[in-house]
Coordinates of C-alpha atoms and ligand atoms in Angstrom, one line a residue:
M1 CA 0.0 -0.2 0.2
A2 CA 1.1 3.5 -1.2
R3 CA 1.0 7.0 0.9
V4 CA -0.8 9.0 -0.4
A5 CA -0.7 12.7 0.2
F6 CA -4.7 14.7 -0.1
I7 CA -4.9 18.5 -0.3
G8 CA -8.2 19.6 -0.3
L9 CA -10.7 17.9 1.1
G10 CA -14.5 19.9 0.8
N11 CA -17.8 18.5 -0.7
M12 CA -15.5 16.3 -3.3
G13 CA -12.1 15.9 -1.6
S14 CA -13.3 13.9 1.2
G15 CA -15.4 11.0 -0.1
M16 CA -12.1 10.4 -2.4
A17 CA -9.8 10.4 0.2
A18 CA -11.7 8.3 2.2
N19 CA -12.0 5.8 -0.2
L20 CA -8.2 6.1 -0.9
A21 CA -7.7 4.9 2.9
K22 CA -10.5 2.6 3.1
A23 CA -8.4 0.6 -0.1
G24 CA -5.3 0.3 2.8
H25 CA -3.4 3.8 1.5
D26 CA -1.7 6.0 4.2
V27 CA -3.3 9.0 3.2
R28 CA -2.3 11.8 4.5
A29 CA -4.6 14.7 4.0
F30 CA -4.0 19.2 4.5
D31 CA -6.9 21.4 3.8
L32 CA -7.2 24.6 5.2
S33 CA -10.3 24.2 6.7
E34 CA -10.6 22.9 10.4
A35 CA -13.2 20.9 9.9
A36 CA -12.5 19.6 6.9
L37 CA -10.0 17.9 8.2
E38 CA -11.5 16.7 11.7
K39 CA -13.6 15.0 8.2
A40 CA -11.2 13.6 6.6
E41 CA -9.3 12.1 10.2
K42 CA -12.7 10.6 11.5
G43 CA -13.2 9.0 6.9
G44 CA -9.8 7.6 8.3
C45 CA -6.8 9.6 7.3
L46 CA -3.9 11.1 8.3
R47 CA -4.0 14.8 8.7
A48 CA -1.0 17.1 7.9
P49 CA 0.0 20.1 9.3
S50 CA 0.6 21.5 5.8
A51 CA 0.4 21.2 2.5
A52 CA 4.5 20.4 2.0
E53 CA 4.4 18.0 5.1
A54 CA 1.3 15.9 3.8
V55 CA 3.2 15.7 0.6
A56 CA 6.2 14.6 2.0
E57 CA 7.9 10.9 0.9
V58 CA 4.9 9.6 -0.4
E59 CA 4.7 7.6 -3.5
A60 CA 1.2 10.2 -4.9
V61 CA -0.5 13.7 -4.5
V62 CA -4.1 13.9 -5.2
T63 CA -5.1 17.7 -5.5
M64 CA -9.7 18.5 -5.2
L65 CA -9.2 22.0 -5.3
P66 CA -11.7 25.1 -5.6
A67 CA -10.0 26.5 -9.3
G68 CA -6.5 27.2 -11.3
T69 CA -5.3 29.6 -8.9
H70 CA -5.4 27.2 -6.0
V71 CA -3.8 24.7 -8.3
R72 CA -1.3 26.7 -9.4
S73 CA -0.5 28.6 -6.0
V74 CA -0.2 24.6 -4.1
Y75 CA 1.4 23.0 -6.7
E76 CA 4.5 25.8 -7.2
A77 CA 4.9 26.6 -3.1
S78 CA 3.8 23.2 -1.6
V79 CA 4.2 20.0 -3.7
F80 CA 7.2 20.7 -6.5
G81 CA 10.7 20.3 -4.8
K82 CA 8.9 19.0 -1.6
A83 CA 7.5 15.9 -3.1
P84 CA 9.5 12.9 -4.5
T85 CA 10.3 13.3 -7.7
T86 CA 9.4 9.3 -8.2
A87 CA 5.8 10.3 -6.7
I88 CA 2.9 10.4 -9.6
L89 CA 0.7 14.1 -9.2
M90 CA -3.1 13.8 -9.7
D91 CA -5.0 17.3 -9.7
C92 CA -8.1 16.2 -10.1
S93 CA -10.2 19.9 -9.4
T94 CA -12.2 21.3 -12.6
I95 CA -10.1 24.2 -14.0
D96 CA -9.0 26.1 -16.8
V97 CA -7.2 24.4 -19.8
S98 CA -4.1 26.7 -19.8
T99 CA -4.0 26.6 -15.9
A100 CA -3.7 22.8 -16.0
R101 CA -1.1 22.6 -19.0
D102 CA 1.1 25.4 -17.0
V103 CA 1.6 23.4 -13.9
I104 CA 2.1 20.0 -15.6
A105 CA 4.9 21.6 -18.1
E106 CA 6.5 23.1 -14.6
A107 CA 5.9 19.4 -12.9
Q108 CA 7.7 17.7 -15.5
A109 CA 10.1 20.3 -16.2
A110 CA 10.6 19.6 -12.2
G111 CA 11.0 15.8 -12.6
Y112 CA 7.9 14.5 -12.3
N113 CA 4.9 12.6 -13.5
M114 CA 1.8 14.8 -13.8
V115 CA -2.1 14.6 -14.6
D116 CA -4.8 16.5 -14.2
A117 CA -7.4 14.2 -13.5
P118 CA -11.2 15.9 -13.4
V119 CA -14.5 14.6 -12.4
S120 CA -18.1 13.8 -13.1
G121 CA -19.8 12.5 -10.7
G122 CA -20.9 14.9 -7.9
I123 CA -21.1 14.5 -3.9
A124 CA -22.6 11.5 -3.6
A125 CA -20.3 9.7 -6.4
A126 CA -17.2 10.8 -4.5
E127 CA -17.8 9.0 -1.3
A128 CA -19.2 5.9 -3.3
G129 CA -16.9 5.8 -5.0
T130 CA -18.2 6.0 -8.8
L131 CA -17.0 9.0 -10.0
T132 CA -15.6 8.7 -13.6
F133 CA -12.0 10.1 -14.2
M134 CA -10.8 12.5 -17.6
V135 CA -7.8 11.8 -17.8
G136 CA -4.7 13.8 -19.3
G137 CA -1.0 13.5 -19.5
T138 CA 1.4 11.0 -21.2
D139 CA 1.0 7.6 -21.6
K140 CA 3.3 7.1 -18.8
A141 CA 1.7 9.6 -15.9
F142 CA -1.5 7.8 -17.3
G143 CA 0.0 4.3 -16.7
C144 CA 1.3 5.3 -13.1
A145 CA -2.4 7.8 -12.3
E146 CA -5.3 4.5 -13.5
P147 CA -4.3 2.7 -10.1
F148 CA -5.3 5.6 -7.8
L149 CA -8.4 6.8 -10.0
E150 CA -9.3 2.8 -10.0
I151 CA -10.0 3.4 -6.4
M152 CA -12.6 6.3 -6.4
G153 CA -13.7 5.5 -9.6
K154 CA -15.8 3.9 -11.7
A155 CA -14.7 4.7 -14.5
V156 CA -11.2 6.1 -16.1
I157 CA -10.1 7.4 -19.0
H158 CA -7.2 8.9 -21.2
A159 CA -8.5 11.9 -22.8
G160 CA -4.8 13.0 -24.2
G161 CA -2.2 14.7 -23.2
P162 CA -1.9 17.3 -21.3
G163 CA -5.3 19.9 -20.3
A164 CA -7.3 17.0 -22.3
G165 CA -9.1 15.9 -19.2
Q166 CA -9.8 19.9 -18.5
A167 CA -11.3 19.9 -22.2
A168 CA -13.2 17.0 -21.8
K169 CA -14.7 18.0 -18.3
I170 CA -15.6 21.7 -20.1
C171 CA -17.0 20.3 -23.6
N172 CA -19.4 17.6 -21.7
N173 CA -20.5 20.0 -19.2
M174 CA -21.1 22.9 -22.2
L175 CA -23.5 20.2 -24.0
L176 CA -24.3 19.6 -20.2
G177 CA -26.0 23.3 -19.6
A178 CA -26.9 23.6 -22.8
S179 CA -29.3 20.0 -23.3
M180 CA -30.4 20.7 -20.0
I181 CA -32.2 24.7 -20.9
A182 CA -33.3 22.9 -23.6
T183 CA -35.2 20.1 -21.9
C184 CA -36.8 22.8 -19.7
E185 CA -38.0 24.6 -22.1
T186 CA -40.0 22.0 -23.9
F187 CA -41.2 21.0 -20.9
V188 CA -42.5 23.9 -20.3
L189 CA -44.1 24.6 -23.4
A190 CA -45.0 20.6 -23.7
Q191 CA -47.4 21.9 -20.5
K192 CA -48.4 25.0 -22.3
L193 CA -49.9 23.4 -25.2
G194 CA -51.7 21.1 -23.2
L195 CA -49.4 18.3 -23.2
D196 CA -49.8 16.0 -19.6
P197 CA -45.6 16.2 -18.0
Q198 CA -45.6 12.0 -18.2
T199 CA -47.1 11.8 -21.3
F200 CA -44.6 13.6 -23.6
F201 CA -41.7 12.7 -21.3
D202 CA -43.3 9.1 -22.5
I203 CA -42.9 10.2 -26.4
A204 CA -40.0 12.1 -25.8
S205 CA -38.1 9.4 -24.6
Q206 CA -38.1 7.0 -27.2
A207 CA -38.4 9.4 -29.8
S208 CA -35.2 11.6 -31.3
G209 CA -36.0 14.3 -28.6
Q210 CA -34.4 11.9 -26.4
N211 CA -31.2 12.7 -24.2
W212 CA -29.9 12.2 -20.6
S213 CA -30.8 15.8 -19.4
M214 CA -34.6 14.4 -19.5
T215 CA -34.7 10.9 -19.3
S216 CA -31.9 10.6 -16.7
Y217 CA -32.4 14.1 -14.8
C218 CA -35.8 15.4 -15.8
P219 CA -36.5 19.2 -13.7
V220 CA -40.0 18.5 -13.8
P221 CA -41.0 16.7 -10.5
G222 CA -43.2 13.5 -10.5
V223 CA -41.6 12.4 -14.3
G224 CA -39.4 10.2 -14.6
P225 CA -36.9 8.5 -11.9
E226 CA -36.1 10.4 -8.9
T227 CA -33.7 13.2 -9.8
P228 CA -33.6 16.5 -7.1
A229 CA -36.7 18.2 -8.9
D230 CA -38.4 15.1 -6.8
R231 CA -36.4 17.0 -3.4
N232 CA -37.1 20.4 -4.3
Y233 CA -33.9 20.7 -6.9
D234 CA -31.7 20.7 -3.3
G235 CA -28.6 18.5 -3.8
G236 CA -27.5 17.3 -7.0
F237 CA -24.9 19.7 -9.4
A238 CA -24.8 23.2 -8.6
A239 CA -25.9 25.6 -10.6
A240 CA -23.0 27.6 -9.3
L241 CA -20.8 25.0 -10.3
M242 CA -22.5 24.4 -13.7
L243 CA -21.8 28.5 -14.4
K244 CA -18.3 27.7 -13.2
D245 CA -17.8 25.3 -16.1
L246 CA -19.6 27.0 -18.4
R247 CA -17.3 30.3 -17.8
L248 CA -14.7 27.5 -17.9
A249 CA -16.1 26.0 -21.9
M250 CA -16.6 29.7 -23.1
E251 CA -12.9 31.2 -21.5
A252 CA -11.4 28.1 -23.7
A253 CA -13.8 28.3 -27.0
R254 CA -12.4 32.1 -27.4
S255 CA -8.6 30.9 -26.3
V256 CA -9.0 28.8 -30.0
D257 CA -11.7 31.0 -31.9
S258 CA -14.1 28.4 -31.3
Y259 CA -18.0 29.9 -32.2
T260 CA -19.9 28.4 -29.3
P261 CA -23.5 30.5 -29.9
M262 CA -25.3 27.7 -27.6
G263 CA -23.1 27.7 -25.1
S264 CA -22.6 31.0 -25.0
H265 CA -26.1 31.5 -24.4
A266 CA -25.8 29.0 -21.8
E267 CA -23.6 30.5 -20.3
E268 CA -25.9 34.2 -20.1
L269 CA -28.5 32.5 -18.7
Y270 CA -27.2 30.4 -16.4
T271 CA -25.7 33.7 -15.0
R272 CA -29.7 35.3 -13.8
F273 CA -30.2 32.4 -12.8
A274 CA -27.3 31.2 -10.2
E275 CA -26.3 35.4 -9.6
A276 CA -28.9 37.9 -10.5
L277 CA -31.7 35.4 -9.1
G278 CA -29.9 33.9 -6.3
G279 CA -30.2 30.3 -7.2
G280 CA -27.0 29.2 -7.6
G281 CA -27.2 27.0 -4.5
K282 CA -30.0 24.7 -6.6
D283 CA -30.2 22.2 -8.3
F284 CA -29.1 23.3 -12.4
S285 CA -31.9 21.9 -13.5
A286 CA -33.7 24.1 -11.0
I287 CA -33.5 26.5 -14.2
I288 CA -36.7 25.4 -15.0
K289 CA -38.1 28.1 -12.2
M290 CA -36.7 30.3 -14.7
I291 CA -37.9 29.2 -17.5
D292 CA -41.4 29.1 -16.3
D293 CA -42.7 31.4 -14.7
S294 CA -43.3 34.4 -17.3
W295 CA -39.9 35.4 -17.8
Q296 CA -39.4 37.8 -20.7
S297 CA -36.0 36.8 -23.2
D298 CA -35.4 40.4 -22.9
S299 CA -35.4 40.9 -18.6
S300 CA -32.2 42.4 -17.3
A301 CA -29.6 40.6 -15.8
A302 CA -30.4 43.2 -12.8
S303 CA -33.8 43.2 -12.4
P304 CA -35.0 39.8 -12.0
P305 CA -38.5 38.8 -13.8
P306 CA -42.2 39.4 -11.3
G307 CA -42.9 35.6 -10.1
V308 CA -39.7 33.9 -9.8
R309 CA -39.9 31.3 -6.9
L310 CA -36.6 29.2 -6.4
G311 CA -38.4 27.9 -2.2
Ligands
LIG401 P1 -15.0 22.9 -1.5 O1 -15.3 23.9 -1.9 O2 -16.3 21.8 -1.1 O3 -13.7 22.0 -1.4 C1 -12.4 22.7 -1.4 C2 -11.8 22.5 -0.4 O4 -10.1 23.5 -0.9 C3 -11.9 23.2 0.6 O5 -12.5 21.8 1.6 C4 -11.1 24.0 1.2 O6 -10.7 24.6 2.4 C5 -9.5 24.0 -0.1 N1 -8.6 24.5 0.0 C6 -9.2 25.8 -0.8 N2 -7.6 26.1 -1.1 C7 -6.8 25.6 -0.1 C8 -4.7 25.7 0.0 N3 -4.3 26.4 -0.6 N4 -4.7 23.9 0.3 C9 -5.3 23.3 1.2 N5 -6.6 23.2 0.7 C10 -7.2 24.5 0.5 O7 -15.0 22.2 -3.6 P2 -15.7 20.8 -3.4 O8 -17.1 20.5 -3.9 O9 -15.1 19.8 -3.3 O10 -15.0 20.9 -5.1 C11 -13.7 21.2 -5.9 C12 -13.2 21.1 -7.2 O11 -14.0 19.7 -7.8 C13 -13.3 22.3 -8.1 O12 -12.7 22.7 -8.5 C14 -15.4 22.0 -8.3 O13 -15.9 22.1 -9.6 C15 -14.9 19.9 -9.0 N6 -16.1 19.6 -8.8 C16 -17.3 19.4 -7.8 C17 -18.8 18.4 -8.2 C18 -19.3 18.7 -6.8 O14 -20.4 18.8 -7.1 N7 -19.1 19.5 -6.1 C19 -18.6 17.7 -9.1 C20 -17.6 17.5 -9.7 C21 -16.3 18.7 -10.0

């Protein structure tokens, strides 16, 4: 069994680190938050006094941090030169493609193997060890990372070279954000045209409108399998995180001059929903409430449309 440093033990990292510990690894945990460290200890990890001390003498380092700036500063200040160069470095955070590539290039220059390995799946999947990892890095780095990632996930896919994991993640979530909005507006229209939502679900599930946002994650309460819509849109994948991923996708699209009209409109709508209307903490499928309540397409972000209720 290996010594593994785990830095960033929030909503996602705590469950992932606990699964590594459960598999018999000696997990040294570090987070800036005392509450996160206490949770990690309950999950079978050993508390480290600092990130630099967590990575000393380990065989692997996993990070699960909020954004690119945290990832860059943790690796530059506390991992490079502090962890043995034989350690495989795995950043599982969702961050911008260019920071992911920069940090991996720095790692390689310092003699490390490193992958970007963002995940699909939320807090429940992190706890259950059923995440999907999209991995960017060399074949050698992927081979070193795979046995650790397999413990935390149900699927580990090599997406390509450095940064390819982040590229796959934001492209997937751009498609998800746009398809969720399309599903929401379709159900609202169907209902206004007098169709029963369950009947429309049964038809569209077997017709060409079929898509994951509808059949596996239906935004209409009581229709399809149980989803956050059946729990007042609590839990699930927060609209604020969908907005974060859409912004990363738009930043990446600008960097390669790619035309993304649907992604760009999805970003605009999630900005209104998550920020102007305060829906950021709700599941991303709750955007149906913004569409349902006589929302006008020319409403300004500063003045929420009347009738929108997020409770
Ligand atoms: P979180 O905010 O709950 O956890 C992040 C943790 O990092 C916090 O505990 C924070 O204290 C810690 N941290 C920040 N800076 C640090 C530093 N310098 N040193 C040590 N610890 C530090 O976030 P989360 O929901 O666990 O998400 C983590 C990443 O996973 C994000 O990039 C997010 O986009 C991505 N993600 C989240 C979900 C989800 O459903 N929550 C799903 C897929 C991907």
